[in-house]
C-alpha atoms as a printed R data frame, in Angstrom:
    type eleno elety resid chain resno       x       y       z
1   ATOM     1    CA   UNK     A     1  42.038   4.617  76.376
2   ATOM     2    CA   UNK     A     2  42.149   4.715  72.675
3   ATOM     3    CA   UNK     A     3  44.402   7.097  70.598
4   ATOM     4    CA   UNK     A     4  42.523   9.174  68.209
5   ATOM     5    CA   UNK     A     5  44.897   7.059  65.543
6   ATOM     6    CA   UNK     A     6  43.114   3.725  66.768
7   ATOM     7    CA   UNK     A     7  39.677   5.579  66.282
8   ATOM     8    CA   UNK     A     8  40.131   6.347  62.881
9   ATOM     9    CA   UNK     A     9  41.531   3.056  62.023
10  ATOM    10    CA   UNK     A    10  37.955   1.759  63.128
11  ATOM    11    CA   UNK     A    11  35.122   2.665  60.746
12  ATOM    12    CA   UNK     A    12  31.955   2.198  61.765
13  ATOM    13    CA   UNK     A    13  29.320   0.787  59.638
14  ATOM    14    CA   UNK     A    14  27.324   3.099  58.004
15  ATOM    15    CA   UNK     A    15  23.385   2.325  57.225
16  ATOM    16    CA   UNK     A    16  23.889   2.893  53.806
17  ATOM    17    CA   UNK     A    17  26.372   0.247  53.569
18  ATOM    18    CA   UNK     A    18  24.210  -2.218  54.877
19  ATOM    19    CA   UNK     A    19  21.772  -3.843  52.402
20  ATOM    20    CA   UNK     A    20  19.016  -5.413  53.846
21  ATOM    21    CA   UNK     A    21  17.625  -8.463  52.503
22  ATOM    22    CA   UNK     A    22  14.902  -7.860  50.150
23  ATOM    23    CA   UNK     A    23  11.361  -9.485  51.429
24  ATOM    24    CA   UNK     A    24   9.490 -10.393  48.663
25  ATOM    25    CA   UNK     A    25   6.827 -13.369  48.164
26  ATOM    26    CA   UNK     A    26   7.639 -13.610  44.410
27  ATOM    27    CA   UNK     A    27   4.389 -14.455  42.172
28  ATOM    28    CA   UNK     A    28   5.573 -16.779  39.045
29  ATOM    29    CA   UNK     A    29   4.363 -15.124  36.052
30  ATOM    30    CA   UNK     A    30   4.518 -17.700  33.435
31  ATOM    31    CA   UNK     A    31   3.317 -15.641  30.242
32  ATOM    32    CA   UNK     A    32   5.933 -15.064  27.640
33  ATOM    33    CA   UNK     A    33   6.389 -11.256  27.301
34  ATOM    34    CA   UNK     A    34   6.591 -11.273  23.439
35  ATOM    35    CA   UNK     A    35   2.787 -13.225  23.864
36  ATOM    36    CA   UNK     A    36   1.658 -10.918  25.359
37  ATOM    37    CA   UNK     A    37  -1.736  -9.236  24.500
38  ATOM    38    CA   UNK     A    38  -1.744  -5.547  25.632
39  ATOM    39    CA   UNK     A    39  -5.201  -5.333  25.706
40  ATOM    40    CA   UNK     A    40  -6.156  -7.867  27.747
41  ATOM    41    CA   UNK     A    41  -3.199  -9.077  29.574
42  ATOM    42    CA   UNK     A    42  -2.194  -5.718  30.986
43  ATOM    43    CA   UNK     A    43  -4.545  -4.762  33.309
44  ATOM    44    CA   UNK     A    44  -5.530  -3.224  36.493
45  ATOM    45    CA   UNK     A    45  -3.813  -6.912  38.492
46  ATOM    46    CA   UNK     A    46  -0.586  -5.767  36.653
47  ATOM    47    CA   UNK     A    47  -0.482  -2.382  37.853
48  ATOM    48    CA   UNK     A    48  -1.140  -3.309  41.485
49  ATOM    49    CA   UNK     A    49   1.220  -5.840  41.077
50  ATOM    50    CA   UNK     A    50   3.436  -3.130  39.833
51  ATOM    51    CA   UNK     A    51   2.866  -0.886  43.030
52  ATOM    52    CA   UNK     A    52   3.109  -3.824  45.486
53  ATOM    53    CA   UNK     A    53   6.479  -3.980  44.218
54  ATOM    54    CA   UNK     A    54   6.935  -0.382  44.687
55  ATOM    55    CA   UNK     A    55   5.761  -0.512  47.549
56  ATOM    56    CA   UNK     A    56   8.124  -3.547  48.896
57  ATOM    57    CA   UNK     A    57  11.437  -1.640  47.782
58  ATOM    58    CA   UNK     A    58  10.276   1.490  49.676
59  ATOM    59    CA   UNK     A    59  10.105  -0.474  52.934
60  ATOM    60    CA   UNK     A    60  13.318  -1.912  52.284
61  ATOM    61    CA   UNK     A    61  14.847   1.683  51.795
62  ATOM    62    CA   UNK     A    62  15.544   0.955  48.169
63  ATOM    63    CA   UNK     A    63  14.327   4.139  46.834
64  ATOM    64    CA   UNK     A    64  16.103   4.840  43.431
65  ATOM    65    CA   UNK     A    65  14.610   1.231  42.649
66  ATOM    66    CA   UNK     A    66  11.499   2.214  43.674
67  ATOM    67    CA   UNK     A    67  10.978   5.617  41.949
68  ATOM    68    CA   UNK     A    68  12.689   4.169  38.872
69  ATOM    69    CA   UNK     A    69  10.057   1.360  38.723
70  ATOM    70    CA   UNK     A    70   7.521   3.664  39.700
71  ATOM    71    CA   UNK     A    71   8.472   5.992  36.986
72  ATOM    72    CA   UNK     A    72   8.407   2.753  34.325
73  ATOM    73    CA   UNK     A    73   5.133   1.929  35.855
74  ATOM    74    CA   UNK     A    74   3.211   5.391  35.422
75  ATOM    75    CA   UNK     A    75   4.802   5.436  31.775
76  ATOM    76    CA   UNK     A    76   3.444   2.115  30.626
77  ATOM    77    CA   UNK     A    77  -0.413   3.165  32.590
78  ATOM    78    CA   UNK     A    78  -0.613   6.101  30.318
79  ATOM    79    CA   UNK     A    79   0.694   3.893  27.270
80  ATOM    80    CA   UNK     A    80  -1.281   1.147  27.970
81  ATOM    81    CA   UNK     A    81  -4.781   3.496  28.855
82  ATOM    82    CA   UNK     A    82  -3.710   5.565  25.035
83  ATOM    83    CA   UNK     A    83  -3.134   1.973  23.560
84  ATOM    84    CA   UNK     A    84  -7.117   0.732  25.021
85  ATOM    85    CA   UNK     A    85  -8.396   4.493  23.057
86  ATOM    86    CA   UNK     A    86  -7.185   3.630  20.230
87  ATOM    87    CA   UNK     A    87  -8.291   0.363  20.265
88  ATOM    88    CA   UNK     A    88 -11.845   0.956  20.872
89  ATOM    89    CA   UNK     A    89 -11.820   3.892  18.280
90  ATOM    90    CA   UNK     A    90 -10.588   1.256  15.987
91  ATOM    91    CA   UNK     A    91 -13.243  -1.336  16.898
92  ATOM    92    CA   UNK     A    92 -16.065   1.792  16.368
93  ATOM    93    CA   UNK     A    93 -14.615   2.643  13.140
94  ATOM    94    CA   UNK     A    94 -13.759  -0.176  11.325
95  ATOM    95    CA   UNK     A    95 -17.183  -1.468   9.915
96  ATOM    96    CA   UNK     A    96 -17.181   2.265   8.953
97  ATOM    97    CA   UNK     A    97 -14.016   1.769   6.659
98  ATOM    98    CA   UNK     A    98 -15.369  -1.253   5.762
99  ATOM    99    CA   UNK     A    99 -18.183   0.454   3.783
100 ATOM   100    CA   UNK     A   100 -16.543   2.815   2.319
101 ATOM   101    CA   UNK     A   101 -14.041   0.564   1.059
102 ATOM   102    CA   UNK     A   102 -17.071  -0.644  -0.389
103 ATOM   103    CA   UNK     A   103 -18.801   1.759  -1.832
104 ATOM   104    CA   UNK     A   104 -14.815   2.691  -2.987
105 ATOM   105    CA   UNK     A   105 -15.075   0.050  -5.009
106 ATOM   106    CA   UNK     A   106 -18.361   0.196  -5.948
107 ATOM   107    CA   UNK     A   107 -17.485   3.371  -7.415
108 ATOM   108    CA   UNK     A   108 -14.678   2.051  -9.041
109 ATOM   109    CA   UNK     A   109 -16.491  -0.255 -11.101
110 ATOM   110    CA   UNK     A   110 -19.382   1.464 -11.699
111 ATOM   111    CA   UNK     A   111 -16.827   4.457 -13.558
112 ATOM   112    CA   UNK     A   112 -15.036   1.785 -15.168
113 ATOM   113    CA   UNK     A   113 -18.553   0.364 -16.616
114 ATOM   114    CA   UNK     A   114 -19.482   4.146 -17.182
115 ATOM   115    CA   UNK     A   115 -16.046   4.358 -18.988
116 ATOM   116    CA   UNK     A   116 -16.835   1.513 -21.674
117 ATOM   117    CA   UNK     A   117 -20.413   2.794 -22.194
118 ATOM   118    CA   UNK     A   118 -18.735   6.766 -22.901
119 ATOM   119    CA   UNK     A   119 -16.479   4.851 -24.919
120 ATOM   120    CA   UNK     A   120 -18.911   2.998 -27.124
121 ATOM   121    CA   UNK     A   121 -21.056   5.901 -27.355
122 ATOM   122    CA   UNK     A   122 -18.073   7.112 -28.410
123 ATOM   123    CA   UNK     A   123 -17.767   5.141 -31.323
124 ATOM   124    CA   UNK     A   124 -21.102   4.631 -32.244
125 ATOM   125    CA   UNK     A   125 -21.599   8.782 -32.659
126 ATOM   126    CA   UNK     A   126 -18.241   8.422 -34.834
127 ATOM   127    CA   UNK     A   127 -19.939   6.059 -36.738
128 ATOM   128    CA   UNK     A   128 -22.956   7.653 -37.115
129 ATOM   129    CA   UNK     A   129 -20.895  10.746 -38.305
130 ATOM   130    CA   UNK     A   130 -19.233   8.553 -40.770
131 ATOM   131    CA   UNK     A   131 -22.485   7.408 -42.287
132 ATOM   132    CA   UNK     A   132 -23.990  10.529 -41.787
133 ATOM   133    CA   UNK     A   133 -21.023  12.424 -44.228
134 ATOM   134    CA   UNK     A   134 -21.072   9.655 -46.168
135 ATOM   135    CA   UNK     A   135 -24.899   9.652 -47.258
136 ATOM   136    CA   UNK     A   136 -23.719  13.742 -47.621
137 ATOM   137    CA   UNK     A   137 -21.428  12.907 -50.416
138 ATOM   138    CA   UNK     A   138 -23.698  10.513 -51.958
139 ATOM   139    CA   UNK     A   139 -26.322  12.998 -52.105
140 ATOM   140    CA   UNK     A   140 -24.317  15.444 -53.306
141 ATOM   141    CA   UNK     A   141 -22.817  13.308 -56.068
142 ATOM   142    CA   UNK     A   142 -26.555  12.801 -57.106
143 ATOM   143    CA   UNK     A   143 -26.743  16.377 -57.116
144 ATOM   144    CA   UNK     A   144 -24.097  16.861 -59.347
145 ATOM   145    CA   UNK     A   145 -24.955  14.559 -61.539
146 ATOM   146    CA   UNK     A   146 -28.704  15.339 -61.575
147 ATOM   147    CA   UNK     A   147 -27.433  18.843 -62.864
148 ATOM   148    CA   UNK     A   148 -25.599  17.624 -65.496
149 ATOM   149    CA   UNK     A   149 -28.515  15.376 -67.064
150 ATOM   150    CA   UNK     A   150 -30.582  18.231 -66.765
151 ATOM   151    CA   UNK     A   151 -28.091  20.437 -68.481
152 ATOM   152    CA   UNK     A   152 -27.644  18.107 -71.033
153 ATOM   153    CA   UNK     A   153 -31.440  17.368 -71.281
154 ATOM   154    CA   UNK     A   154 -32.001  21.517 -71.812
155 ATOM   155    CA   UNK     A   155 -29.227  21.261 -74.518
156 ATOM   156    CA   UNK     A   156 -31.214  18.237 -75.888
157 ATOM   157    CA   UNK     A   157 -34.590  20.284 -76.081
158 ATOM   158    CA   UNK     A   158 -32.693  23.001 -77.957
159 ATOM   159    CA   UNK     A   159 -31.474  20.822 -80.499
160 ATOM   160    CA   UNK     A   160 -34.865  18.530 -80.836
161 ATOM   161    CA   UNK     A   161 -36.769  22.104 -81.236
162 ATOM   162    CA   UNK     A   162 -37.480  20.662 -84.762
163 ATOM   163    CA   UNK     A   163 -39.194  17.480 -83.470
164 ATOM   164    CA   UNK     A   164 -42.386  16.189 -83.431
165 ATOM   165    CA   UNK     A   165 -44.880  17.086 -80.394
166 ATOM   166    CA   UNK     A   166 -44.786  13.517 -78.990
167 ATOM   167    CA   UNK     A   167 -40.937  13.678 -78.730
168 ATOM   168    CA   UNK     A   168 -40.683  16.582 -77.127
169 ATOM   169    CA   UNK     A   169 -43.617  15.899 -74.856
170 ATOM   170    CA   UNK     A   170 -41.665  13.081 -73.923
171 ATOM   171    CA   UNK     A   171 -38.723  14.847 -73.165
172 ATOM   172    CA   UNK     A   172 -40.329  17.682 -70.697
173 ATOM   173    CA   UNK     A   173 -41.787  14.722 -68.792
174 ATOM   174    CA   UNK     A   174 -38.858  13.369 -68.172
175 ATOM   175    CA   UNK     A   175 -37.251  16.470 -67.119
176 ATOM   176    CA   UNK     A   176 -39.965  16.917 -65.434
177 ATOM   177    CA   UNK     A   177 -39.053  13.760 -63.334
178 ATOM   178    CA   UNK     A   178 -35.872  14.270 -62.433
179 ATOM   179    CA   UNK     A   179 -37.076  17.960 -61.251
């Protein structure tokens, strides 16, 4: 019979403590992970891939594996199916940022172009205000001087009172003139 010392002494194996040998038919995946293309390379194979795995581990009674890979596997689906979204919004919207780009730019120019013309205009009105002011002055000069020959001519016609007809016919004709 065997003392209850000699029965702890012997420990029985536990199932935990046993690891069984993983079975797994291993698939060689040759693609380099950083050339990868997300869109294309990651796809519904992968996944299932993914879950065989899963599934594999669970047989063997590896489940924190499992769930853990699981867990990695679920995250990168909804990644990878937010990843495809935004891809094909990209695709639909791109020629649509292409043309506005375009008609950006056409707009650009065409304001710079409009800028120049305002700015010539610009100049040319200045211009036109220069000459216009300056034709002003000489017509006011004229004026002015006008007035004085005609002041002087009235002073004239009082002074020739005493001269012949023909003089001072001459005289009130050319005031007349300048009138």
């Amino acid at each position: 019979m065997i003392s209850k010392k000699d029965k702890k002494k012997i420990n029985k194996p536990k199932e935990t403590d046993i690891e069984e040998p993983l079975i797994f038919n291993e698939i060689m995946d040759e693609a380099d992970v950083l050339e990868l293309n997300l869109f294309t390379d990651i796809n519904e194979a992968f996944f299932n891939e993914a879950n065989r795995v899963v599934q594999v581990l669970m047989e063997a009674k590896r489940n924190f594996e499992a769930s853990r890979i699981k867990r990695y596997t679920d995250i990168i689906f909804n990644l990878h199916r937010l990843y495809v979204d935004e891809v094909i919004d990209n695709d639909f919207l791109r020629p649509r940022i292409v043309s506005s780009e375009n008609k950006l730019r056409l707009a650009l120019e065409l304001t710079l172009t409009s800028e120049e013309a305002v700015q010539k205009l610009k100049e040319a009105l200045g211009d036109a205000w220069k000459e216009s002011d300056s034709s002003a002055l000489r017509e006011q000069l004229v004026q002015e001087k006008l007035q004085e020959v005609l002041i002087k001519c009235d002073g004239l016609g009082d002074i020739n009172s005493g001269l012949t007809d023909d003089a001072a016919e001459n005289i009130s004709q050319i005031l007349h003139v300048y009138k």
